[in-house]
Short mmCIF file of C-alpha atoms in Angstrom, two decimals:
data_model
loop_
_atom_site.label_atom_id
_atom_site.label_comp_id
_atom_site.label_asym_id
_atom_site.label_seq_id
_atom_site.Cartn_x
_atom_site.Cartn_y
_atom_site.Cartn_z
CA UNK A 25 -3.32 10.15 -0.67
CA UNK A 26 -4.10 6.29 0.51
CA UNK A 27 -4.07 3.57 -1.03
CA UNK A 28 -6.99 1.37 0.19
CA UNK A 29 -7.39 -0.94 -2.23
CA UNK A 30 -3.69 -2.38 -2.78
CA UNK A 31 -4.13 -5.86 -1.32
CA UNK A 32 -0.63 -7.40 -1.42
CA UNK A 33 -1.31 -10.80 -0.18
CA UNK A 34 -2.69 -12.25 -3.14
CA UNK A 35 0.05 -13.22 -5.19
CA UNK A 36 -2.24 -13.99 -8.19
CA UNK A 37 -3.57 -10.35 -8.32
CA UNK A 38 -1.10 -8.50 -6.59
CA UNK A 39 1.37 -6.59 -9.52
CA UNK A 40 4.77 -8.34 -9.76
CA UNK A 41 7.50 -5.63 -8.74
CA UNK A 42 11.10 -4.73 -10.52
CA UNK A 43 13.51 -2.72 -8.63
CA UNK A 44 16.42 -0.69 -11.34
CA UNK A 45 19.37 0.25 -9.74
CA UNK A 46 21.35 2.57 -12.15
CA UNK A 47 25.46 3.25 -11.77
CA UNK A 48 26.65 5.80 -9.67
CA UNK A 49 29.43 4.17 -8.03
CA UNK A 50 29.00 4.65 -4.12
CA UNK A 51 25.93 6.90 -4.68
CA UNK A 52 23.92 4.06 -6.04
CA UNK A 53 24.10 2.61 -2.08
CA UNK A 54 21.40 5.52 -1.56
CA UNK A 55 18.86 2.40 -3.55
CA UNK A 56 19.34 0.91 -0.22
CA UNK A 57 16.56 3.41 0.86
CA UNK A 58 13.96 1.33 -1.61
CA UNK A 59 14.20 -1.49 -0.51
CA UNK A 60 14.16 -0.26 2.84
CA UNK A 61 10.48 1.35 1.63
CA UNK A 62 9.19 -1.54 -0.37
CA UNK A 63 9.66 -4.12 2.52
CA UNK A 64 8.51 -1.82 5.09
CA UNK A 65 5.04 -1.16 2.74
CA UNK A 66 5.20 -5.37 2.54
CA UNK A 67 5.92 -4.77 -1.64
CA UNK A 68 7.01 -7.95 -2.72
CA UNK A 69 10.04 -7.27 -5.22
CA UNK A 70 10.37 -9.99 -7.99
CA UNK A 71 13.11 -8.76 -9.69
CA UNK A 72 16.15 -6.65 -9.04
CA UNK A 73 18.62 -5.84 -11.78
CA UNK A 74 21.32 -4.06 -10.71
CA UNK A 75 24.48 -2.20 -13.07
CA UNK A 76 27.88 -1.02 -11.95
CA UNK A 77 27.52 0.55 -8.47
CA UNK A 78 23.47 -0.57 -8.81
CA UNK A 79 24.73 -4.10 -9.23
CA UNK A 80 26.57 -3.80 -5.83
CA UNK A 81 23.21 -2.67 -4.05
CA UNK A 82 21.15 -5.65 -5.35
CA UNK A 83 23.59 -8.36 -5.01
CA UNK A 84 23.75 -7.49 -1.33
CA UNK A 85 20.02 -7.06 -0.85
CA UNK A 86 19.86 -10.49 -2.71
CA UNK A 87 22.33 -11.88 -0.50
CA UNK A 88 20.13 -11.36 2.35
CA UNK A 89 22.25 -8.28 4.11
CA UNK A 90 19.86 -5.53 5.95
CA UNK A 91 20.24 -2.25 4.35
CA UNK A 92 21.40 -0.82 7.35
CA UNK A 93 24.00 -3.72 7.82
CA UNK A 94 24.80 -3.47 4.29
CA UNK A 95 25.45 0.56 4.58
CA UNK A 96 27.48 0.08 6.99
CA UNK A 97 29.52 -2.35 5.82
CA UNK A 98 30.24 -1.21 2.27
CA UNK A 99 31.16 2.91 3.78
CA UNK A 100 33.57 0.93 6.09
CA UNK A 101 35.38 -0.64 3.43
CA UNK A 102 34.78 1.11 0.26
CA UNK A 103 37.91 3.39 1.12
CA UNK A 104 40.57 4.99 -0.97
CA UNK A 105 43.04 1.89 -0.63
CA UNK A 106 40.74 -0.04 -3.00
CA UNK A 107 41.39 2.22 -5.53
CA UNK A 108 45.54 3.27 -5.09
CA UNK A 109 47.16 0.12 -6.54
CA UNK A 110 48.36 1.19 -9.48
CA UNK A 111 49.46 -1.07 -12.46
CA UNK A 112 52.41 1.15 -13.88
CA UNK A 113 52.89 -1.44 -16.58
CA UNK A 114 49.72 -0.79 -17.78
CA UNK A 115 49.99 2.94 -17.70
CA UNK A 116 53.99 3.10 -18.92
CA UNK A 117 51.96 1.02 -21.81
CA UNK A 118 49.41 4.05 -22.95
CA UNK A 119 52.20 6.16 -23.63
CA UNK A 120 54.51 3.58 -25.40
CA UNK A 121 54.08 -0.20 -26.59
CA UNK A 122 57.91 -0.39 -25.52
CA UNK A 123 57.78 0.78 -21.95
CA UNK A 124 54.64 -1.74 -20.93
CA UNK A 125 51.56 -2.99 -22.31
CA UNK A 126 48.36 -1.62 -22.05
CA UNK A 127 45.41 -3.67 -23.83
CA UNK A 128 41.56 -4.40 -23.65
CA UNK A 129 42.46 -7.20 -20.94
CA UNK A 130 44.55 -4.60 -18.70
CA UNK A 131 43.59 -1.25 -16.41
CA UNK A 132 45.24 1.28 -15.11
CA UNK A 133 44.50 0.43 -11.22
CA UNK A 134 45.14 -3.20 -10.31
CA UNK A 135 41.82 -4.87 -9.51
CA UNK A 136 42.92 -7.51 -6.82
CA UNK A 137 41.75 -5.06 -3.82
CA UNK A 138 38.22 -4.44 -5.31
CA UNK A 139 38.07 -7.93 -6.20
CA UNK A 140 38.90 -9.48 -2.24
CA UNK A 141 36.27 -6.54 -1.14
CA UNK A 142 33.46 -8.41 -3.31
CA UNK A 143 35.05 -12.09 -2.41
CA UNK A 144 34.95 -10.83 1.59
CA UNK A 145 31.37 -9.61 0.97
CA UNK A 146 29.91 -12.05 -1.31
CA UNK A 147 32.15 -15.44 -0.48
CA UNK A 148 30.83 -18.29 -2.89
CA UNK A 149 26.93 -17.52 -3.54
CA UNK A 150 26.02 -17.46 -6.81
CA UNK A 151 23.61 -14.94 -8.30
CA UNK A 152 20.58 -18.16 -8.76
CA UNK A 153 20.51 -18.57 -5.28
CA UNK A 154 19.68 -14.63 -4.89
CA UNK A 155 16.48 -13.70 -3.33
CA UNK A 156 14.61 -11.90 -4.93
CA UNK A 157 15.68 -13.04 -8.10
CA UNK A 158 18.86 -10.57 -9.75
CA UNK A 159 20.54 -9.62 -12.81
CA UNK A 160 24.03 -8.03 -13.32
CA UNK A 161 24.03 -5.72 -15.93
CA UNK A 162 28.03 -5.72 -17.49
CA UNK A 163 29.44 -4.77 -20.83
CA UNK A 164 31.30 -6.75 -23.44
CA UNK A 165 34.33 -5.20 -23.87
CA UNK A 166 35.15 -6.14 -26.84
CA UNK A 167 31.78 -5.84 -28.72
CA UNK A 168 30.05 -2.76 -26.76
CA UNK A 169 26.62 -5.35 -26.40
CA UNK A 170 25.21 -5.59 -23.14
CA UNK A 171 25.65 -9.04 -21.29
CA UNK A 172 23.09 -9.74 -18.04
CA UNK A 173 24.29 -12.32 -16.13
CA UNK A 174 21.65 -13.82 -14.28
CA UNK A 175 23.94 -17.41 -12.89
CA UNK A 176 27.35 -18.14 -11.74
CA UNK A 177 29.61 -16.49 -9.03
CA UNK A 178 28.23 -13.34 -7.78
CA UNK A 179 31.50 -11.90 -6.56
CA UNK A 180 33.09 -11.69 -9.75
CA UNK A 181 30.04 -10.91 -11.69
CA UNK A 182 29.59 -7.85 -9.18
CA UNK A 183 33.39 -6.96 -9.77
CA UNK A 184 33.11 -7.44 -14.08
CA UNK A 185 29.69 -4.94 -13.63
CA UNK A 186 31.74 -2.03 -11.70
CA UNK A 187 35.35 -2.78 -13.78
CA UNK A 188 35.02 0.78 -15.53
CA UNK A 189 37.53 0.74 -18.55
CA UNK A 190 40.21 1.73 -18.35
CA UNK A 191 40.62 2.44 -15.05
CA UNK A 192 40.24 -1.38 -13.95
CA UNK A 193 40.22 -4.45 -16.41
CA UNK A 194 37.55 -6.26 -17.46
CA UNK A 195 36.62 -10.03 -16.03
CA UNK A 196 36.80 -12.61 -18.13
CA UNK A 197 33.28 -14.56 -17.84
CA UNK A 198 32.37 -17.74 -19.61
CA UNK A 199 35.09 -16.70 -22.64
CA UNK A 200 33.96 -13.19 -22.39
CA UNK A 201 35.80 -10.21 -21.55
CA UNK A 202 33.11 -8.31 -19.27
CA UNK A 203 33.64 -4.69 -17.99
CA UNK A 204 31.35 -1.71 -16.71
CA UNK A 205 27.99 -2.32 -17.00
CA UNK A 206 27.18 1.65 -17.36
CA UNK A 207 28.58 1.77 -21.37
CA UNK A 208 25.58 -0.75 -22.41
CA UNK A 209 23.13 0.10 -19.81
CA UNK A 210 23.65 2.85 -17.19
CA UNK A 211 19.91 2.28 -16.03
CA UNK A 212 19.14 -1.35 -16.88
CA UNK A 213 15.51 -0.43 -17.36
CA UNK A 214 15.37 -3.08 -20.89
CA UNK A 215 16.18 -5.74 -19.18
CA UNK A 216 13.30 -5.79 -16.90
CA UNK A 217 10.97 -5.17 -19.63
CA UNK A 218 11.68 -8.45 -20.91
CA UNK A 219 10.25 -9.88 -18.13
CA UNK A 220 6.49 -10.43 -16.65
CA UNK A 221 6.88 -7.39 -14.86
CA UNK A 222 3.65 -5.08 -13.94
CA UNK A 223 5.93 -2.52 -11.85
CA UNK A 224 9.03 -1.32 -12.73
CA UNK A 225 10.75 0.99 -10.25
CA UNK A 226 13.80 3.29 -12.00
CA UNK A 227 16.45 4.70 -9.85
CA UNK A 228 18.62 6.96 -12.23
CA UNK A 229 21.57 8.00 -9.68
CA UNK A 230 22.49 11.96 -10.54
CA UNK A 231 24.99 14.10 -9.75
CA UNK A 232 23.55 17.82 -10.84
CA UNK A 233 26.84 19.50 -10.81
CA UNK A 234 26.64 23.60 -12.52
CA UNK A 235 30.40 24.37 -12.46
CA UNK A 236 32.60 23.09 -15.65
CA UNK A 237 35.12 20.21 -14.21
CA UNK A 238 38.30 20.78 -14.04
CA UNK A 239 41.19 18.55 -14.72
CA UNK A 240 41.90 15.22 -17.03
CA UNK A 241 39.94 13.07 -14.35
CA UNK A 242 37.04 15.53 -14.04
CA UNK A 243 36.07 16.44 -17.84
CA UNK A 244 36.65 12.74 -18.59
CA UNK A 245 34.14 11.65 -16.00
CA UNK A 246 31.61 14.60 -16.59
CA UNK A 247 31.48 13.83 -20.89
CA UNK A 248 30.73 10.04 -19.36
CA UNK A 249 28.45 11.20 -17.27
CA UNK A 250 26.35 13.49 -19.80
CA UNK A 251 26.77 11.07 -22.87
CA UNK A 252 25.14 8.18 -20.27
CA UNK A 253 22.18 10.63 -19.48
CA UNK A 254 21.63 11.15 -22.51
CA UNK A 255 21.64 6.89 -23.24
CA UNK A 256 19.90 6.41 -19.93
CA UNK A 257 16.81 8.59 -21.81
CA UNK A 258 16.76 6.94 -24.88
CA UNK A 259 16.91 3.59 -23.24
CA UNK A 260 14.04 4.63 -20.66
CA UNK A 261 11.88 6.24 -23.42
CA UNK A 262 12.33 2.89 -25.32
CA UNK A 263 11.20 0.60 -22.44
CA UNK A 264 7.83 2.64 -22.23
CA UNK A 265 7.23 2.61 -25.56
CA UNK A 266 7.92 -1.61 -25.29
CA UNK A 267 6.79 -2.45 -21.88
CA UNK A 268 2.43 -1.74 -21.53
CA UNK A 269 2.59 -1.49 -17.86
CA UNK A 270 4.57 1.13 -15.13
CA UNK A 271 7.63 2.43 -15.28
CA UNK A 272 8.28 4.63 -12.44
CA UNK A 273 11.64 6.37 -13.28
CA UNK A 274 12.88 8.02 -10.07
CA UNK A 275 16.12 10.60 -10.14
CA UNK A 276 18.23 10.44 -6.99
CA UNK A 277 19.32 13.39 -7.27
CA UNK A 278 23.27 14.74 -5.93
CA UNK A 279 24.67 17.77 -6.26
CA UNK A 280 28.01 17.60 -6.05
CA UNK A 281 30.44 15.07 -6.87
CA UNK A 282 31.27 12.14 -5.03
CA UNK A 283 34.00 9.45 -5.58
CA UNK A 284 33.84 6.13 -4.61
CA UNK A 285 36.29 6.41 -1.46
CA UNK A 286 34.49 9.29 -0.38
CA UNK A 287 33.37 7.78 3.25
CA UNK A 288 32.38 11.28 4.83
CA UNK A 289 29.88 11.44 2.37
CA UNK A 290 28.01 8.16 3.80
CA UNK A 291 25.15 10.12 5.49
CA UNK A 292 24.40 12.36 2.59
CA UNK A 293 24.09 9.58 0.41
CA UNK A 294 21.66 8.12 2.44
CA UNK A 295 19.68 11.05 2.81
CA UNK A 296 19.47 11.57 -0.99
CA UNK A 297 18.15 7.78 -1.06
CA UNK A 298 15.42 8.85 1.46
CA UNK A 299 14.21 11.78 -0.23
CA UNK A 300 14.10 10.42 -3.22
CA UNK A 301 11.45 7.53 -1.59
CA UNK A 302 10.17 10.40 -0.31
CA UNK A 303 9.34 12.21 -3.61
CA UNK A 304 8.34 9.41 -5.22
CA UNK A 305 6.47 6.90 -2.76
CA UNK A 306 3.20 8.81 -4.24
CA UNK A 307 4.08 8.07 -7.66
CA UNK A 308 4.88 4.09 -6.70
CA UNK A 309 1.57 3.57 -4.96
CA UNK A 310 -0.27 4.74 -7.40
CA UNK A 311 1.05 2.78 -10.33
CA UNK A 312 0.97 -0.55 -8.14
CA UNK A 313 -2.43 0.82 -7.49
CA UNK A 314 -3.64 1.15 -11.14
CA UNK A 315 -1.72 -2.69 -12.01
CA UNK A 316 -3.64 -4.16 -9.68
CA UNK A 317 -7.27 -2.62 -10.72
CA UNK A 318 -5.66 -4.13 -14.63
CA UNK A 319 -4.73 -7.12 -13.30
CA UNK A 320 -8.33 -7.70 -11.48
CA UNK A 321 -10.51 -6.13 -14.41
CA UNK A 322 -11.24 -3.49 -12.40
CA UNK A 323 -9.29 -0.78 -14.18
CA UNK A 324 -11.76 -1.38 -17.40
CA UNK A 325 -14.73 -1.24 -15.07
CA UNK A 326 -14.01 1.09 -12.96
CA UNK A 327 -16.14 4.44 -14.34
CA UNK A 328 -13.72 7.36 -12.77
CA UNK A 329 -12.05 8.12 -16.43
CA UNK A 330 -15.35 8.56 -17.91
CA UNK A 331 -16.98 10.47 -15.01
CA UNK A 332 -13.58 12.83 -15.18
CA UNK A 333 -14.11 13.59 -18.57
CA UNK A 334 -17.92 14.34 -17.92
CA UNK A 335 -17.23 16.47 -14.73
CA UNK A 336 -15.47 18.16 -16.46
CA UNK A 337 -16.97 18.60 -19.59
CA UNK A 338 -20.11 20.30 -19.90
CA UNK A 339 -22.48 19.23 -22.85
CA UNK A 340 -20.24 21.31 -25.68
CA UNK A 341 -21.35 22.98 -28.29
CA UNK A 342 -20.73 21.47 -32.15
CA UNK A 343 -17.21 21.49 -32.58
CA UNK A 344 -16.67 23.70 -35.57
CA UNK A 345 -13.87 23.37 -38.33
CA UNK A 346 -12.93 26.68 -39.63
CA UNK A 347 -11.67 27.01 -43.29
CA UNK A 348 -7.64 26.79 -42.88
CA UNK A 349 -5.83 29.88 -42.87
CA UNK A 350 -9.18 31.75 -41.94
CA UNK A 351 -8.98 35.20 -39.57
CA UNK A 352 -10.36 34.54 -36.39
CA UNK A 353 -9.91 37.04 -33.64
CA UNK A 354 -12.19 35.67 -31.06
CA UNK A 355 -11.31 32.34 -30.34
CA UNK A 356 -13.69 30.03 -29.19
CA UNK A 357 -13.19 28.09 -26.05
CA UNK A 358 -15.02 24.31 -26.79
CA UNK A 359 -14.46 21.66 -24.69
CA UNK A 360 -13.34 18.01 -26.80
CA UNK A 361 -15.58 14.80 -26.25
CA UNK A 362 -18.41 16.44 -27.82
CA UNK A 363 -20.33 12.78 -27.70
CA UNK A 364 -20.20 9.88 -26.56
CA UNK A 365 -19.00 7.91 -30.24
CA UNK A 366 -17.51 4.79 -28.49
CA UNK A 367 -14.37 4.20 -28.35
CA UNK A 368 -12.10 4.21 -31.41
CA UNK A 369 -11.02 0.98 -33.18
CA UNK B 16 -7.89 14.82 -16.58
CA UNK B 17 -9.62 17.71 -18.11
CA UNK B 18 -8.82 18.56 -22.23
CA UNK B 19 -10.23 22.03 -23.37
CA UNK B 20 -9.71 23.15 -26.81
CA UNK B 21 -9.33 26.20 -28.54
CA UNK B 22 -9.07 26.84 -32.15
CA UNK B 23 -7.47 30.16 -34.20
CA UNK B 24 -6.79 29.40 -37.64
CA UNK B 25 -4.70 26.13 -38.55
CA UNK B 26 -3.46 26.01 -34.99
CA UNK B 27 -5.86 24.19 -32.35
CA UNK B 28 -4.56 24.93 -28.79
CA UNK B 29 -5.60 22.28 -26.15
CA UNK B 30 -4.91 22.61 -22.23
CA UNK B 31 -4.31 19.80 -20.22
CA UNK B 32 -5.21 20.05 -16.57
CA UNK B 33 -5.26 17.02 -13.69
CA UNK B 34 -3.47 13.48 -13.69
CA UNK B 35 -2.93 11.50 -17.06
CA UNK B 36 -2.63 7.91 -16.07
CA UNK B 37 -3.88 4.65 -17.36
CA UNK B 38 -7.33 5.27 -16.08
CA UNK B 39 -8.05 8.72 -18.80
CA UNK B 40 -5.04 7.63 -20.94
CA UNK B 41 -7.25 5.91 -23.38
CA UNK B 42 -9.93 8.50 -23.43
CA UNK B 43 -7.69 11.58 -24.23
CA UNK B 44 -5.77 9.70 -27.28
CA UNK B 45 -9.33 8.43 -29.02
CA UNK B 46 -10.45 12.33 -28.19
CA UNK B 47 -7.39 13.63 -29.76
CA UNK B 48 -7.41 11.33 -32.75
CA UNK B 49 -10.98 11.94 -33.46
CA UNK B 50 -9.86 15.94 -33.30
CA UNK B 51 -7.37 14.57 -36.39
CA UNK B 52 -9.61 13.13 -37.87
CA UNK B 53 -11.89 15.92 -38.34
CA UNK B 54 -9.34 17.76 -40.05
CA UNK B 55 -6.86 19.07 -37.24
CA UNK B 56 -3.21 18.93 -38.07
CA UNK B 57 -1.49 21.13 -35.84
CA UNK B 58 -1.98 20.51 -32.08
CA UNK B 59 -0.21 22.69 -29.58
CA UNK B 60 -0.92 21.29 -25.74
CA UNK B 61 -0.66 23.56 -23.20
CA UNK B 62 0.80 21.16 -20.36
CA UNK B 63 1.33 24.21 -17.20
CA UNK B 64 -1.28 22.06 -14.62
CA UNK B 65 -0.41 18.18 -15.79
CA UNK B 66 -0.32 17.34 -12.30
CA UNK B 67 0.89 13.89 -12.78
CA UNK B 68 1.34 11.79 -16.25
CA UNK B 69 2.30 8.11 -16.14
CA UNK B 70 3.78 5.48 -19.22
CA UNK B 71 0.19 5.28 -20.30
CA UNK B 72 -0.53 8.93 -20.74
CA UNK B 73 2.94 9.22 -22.88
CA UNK B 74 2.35 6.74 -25.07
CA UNK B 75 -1.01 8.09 -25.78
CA UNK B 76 0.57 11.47 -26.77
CA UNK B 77 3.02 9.66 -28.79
CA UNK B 78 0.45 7.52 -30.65
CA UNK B 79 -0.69 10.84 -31.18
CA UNK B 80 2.57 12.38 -31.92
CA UNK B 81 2.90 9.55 -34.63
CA UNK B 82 -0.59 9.61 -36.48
CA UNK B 83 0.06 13.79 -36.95
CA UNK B 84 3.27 13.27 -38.28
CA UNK B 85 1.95 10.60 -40.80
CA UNK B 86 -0.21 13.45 -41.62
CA UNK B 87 2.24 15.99 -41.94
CA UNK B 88 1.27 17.11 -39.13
CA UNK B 89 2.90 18.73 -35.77
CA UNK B 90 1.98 17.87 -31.93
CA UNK B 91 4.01 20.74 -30.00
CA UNK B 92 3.76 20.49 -26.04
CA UNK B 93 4.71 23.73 -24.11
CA UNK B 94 4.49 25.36 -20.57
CA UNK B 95 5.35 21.42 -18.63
CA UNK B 96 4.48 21.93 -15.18
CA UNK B 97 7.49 20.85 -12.89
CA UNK B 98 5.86 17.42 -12.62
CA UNK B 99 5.63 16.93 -16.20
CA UNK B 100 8.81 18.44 -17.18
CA UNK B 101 10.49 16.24 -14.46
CA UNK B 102 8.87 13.17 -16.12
CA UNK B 103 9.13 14.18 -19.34
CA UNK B 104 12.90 14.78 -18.77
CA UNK B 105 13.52 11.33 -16.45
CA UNK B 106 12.04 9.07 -19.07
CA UNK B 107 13.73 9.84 -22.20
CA UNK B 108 10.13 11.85 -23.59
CA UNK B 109 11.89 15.18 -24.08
CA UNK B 110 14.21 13.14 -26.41
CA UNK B 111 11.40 12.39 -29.41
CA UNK B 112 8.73 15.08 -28.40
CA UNK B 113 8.59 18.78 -29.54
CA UNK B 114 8.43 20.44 -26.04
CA UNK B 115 8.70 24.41 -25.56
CA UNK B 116 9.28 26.70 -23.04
CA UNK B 117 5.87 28.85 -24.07
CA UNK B 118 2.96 28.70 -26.14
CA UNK B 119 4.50 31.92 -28.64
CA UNK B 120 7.37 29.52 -28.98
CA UNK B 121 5.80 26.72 -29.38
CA UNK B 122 3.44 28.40 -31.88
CA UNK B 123 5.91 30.29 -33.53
CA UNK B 124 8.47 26.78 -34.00
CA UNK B 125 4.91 25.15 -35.96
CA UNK B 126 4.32 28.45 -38.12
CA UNK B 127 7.86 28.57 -39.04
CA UNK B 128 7.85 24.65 -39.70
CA UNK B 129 6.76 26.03 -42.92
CA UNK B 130 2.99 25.26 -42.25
CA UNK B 131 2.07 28.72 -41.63
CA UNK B 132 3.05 31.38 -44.52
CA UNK B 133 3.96 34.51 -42.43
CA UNK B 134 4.89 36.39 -38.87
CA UNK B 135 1.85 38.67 -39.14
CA UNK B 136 0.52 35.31 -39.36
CA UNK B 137 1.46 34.45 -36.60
CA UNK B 138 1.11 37.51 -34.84
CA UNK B 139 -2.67 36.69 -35.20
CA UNK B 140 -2.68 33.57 -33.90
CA UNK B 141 -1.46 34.46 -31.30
CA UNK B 142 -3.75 37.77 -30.83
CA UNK B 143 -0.86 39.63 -30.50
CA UNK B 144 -2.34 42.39 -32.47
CA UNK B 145 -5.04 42.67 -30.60
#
């Protein structure tokens, strides 16, 4: 299937582009493999909104890093030292008030490492001077609401967006105590819908696992895991039913479980990126395809619906209504769009 | 996108077949509302050879979904090819639609809605004693 008619070089008709990075911790690096497509198709993106491990995948694609530089970099360092500083006051604290303290601003792994891997990585940019333009998806902590930041130091945005509670405390951000950004928005599709976006691409980053977990760590994870599906969904289905244009939601899929530190797992993640562009390149086309024929009145023009239906559709018969509840053995096979009536107001 | 219909008793069965996207979108919902408004209520959609459906051809069957339920009404999908159970799973569709595994399930979950008065009932509809 081609696409002859997407002309990209107009920026007045060609369809402005979002790119959703979902959590997923190190898995949502396989997002990489998007942008990797849409610059190598020329897609402009306008927008990339990024949550948790998604947020990590933008900021660095905003920051101007190559994918492939950016892989690299990120599997090097995202190792299990990162996450092994424990804050035994913190977790004496969850099992008594008298033994340590354990509160909304604390977590049980000390966040220092994480936060020097972001500083090293992101040094003093801000997320304005990002390019294309990006949004951090985090979570206040306190209230449960959703907070996008879309201006002030990217490092520590980044770090608030992946600070899953409890393991790691929150960052306090302009007075606000901002954690995970998957417990308000594993998929940040809403956000994008807010804005003059013709395009949005979805990545929903999946781990298809068909054994039961096993262990505190693992059933804790997993009920996450299913209850954000399950938000992920309802916050998708909502977005289509808002936004009047494309969402393309894409599943990368996984299936087995990977933790962040899990560096021999680098090239699989990348594959799963890559297939997923793969599966779905057809699918992105298309819609930037159909926004452009809306966006240069050639969608209402253009016959093919019309001349689908009629293909199809031989002149029917009268459409009959039979009396309700009535026996009717041999069904009749009619074919709808008996004329043409217009279309409905 | 290709919509054939076929009608036993209060159930009309429809069959979906091709790509639903923004370009038919429109055309199927104001062919499916006009079916309403001649006096359909329950609409079971066969959807085994969607071979693709985009935003715009869910929100039409939800705009559909909505006026039947106004109505007292039912708008039961069944059969989703892998495409359209995929989509229909990714974005969130699954969550407010009525989608079934087979048309006898997804005939027998509207007769037993209480909109259909018995199994023999339904046993004809679905020309099972035939």
């Amino acid at each position: 299937m081609s696409f002859p008619n997407l002309d990209l070089t107009n920026n007045e008709t060609r369809p402005k582009v979002a790119l959703v990075l979902g959590t997923g911790g190190v898995k949502a690096l396989a997002g990489f493999s998007f942008f990797e497509f849409l610059n190598e198709r020329g897609i402009p993106i306008d927008l990339s909104v990024g949550s948790s491990g998604g947020a990590i995948a933008c900021a660095a694609m905003g920051a101007g890093w190559s994918p492939e530089d950016a892989r690299r970099e990120f599997f090097k360092r995202f190792n299990k030292q990162v996450f092994s500083q424990f804050d035994y006051r913190s977790i004496l604290g969850i099992f008594s008030s008298k033994l340590g303290n354990f509160d909304k601003t604390t977590g049980i792994l000390k966040p220092d490492r994480l936060r020097t891997m972001f500083q090293d990585f992101f040094g003093d940019l801000r997320i304005e001077q990002l390019s294309p333009r990006t949004l951090i998806q985090t979570t206040d902590v306190s209230t449960g609401e959703g907070v996008v930041l879309s201006k002030g130091p990217l490092a520590e945005a980044v770090y608030a967006s992946c600070a899953f509670f409890p393991a790691l405390p929150p960052a306090k951000i302009n007075g606000r105590l901002l954690g995970d950004g998957v417990y308000s928005a594993p998929v940040p599709v809403m956000e994008a819908t807010k804005r003059n976006i013709d395009v949005i691409i979805a990545l929903n980053f999946k781990e298809n696992l068909k054994s039961d977990p096993k262990g505190f760590f693992a059933s804790f994870y997993r009920h996450i895991d299913n209850t954000m599906n399950v938000l992920t969904r309802s916050q998708m289905f909502m977005s289509i039913h808002m936004h009047h244009h494309e969402i393309v939601a894409v599943d990368v899929n996984f299936d087995h479980a990977i933790n962040p530190w899990d560096l021999n797992e680098a090239q699989y993640i990348i594959d799963a990126g890559r297939k997923a562009v793969e599966e779905s390149k057809m699918m992105i086309l298309s819609a930037l395809e159909t926004q452009q024929k809306r966006k240069t009145g050639l969608l209402q023009k253009n016959p093919a619906a019309a001349h689908l239906m009629e293909q199809a559709v031989p002149p029917p018969p009268q459409l009959r209504t039979d009396p309700g509840g009535s026996s009717d053995p041999e069904p009749r096979r009619t074919v709808v769009i008996p004329e043409d009536k217009g279309p409905r107001r | 996108m290709e919509l054939i219909k076929e009608k036993r008793t209060d159930l009309t069965f429809l069959y979906l077949k091709g790509r639903l996207d923004a370009e038919n979108a429109k055309t199927l919902e104001d062919n499916l509302l006009r079916l309403i408004d001649d006096g359909a209520r329950q609409l079971i959609v066969d959807c085994s050879q969607i071979e693709f459906i985009n935003n715009a051809g869910l929100r039409a069957l939800l705009s559909v979904a909505k006026k039947l339920t106004k109505l007292d009404g039912r708008l039961a999908l069944h059969s989703p090819s892998p495409i359209a159970r995929q989509i229909f799973n990714t974005t969130g569709f699954g969550l407010v639609a009525r989608i079934y595994d087979s048309r006898e399930e997804a005939a027998a979950n509207v007769a037993h809605s209480g909109l259909m008065s018995s199994s023999d009932n339904l046993q004809r509809i679905l020309g099972k004693d035939n």
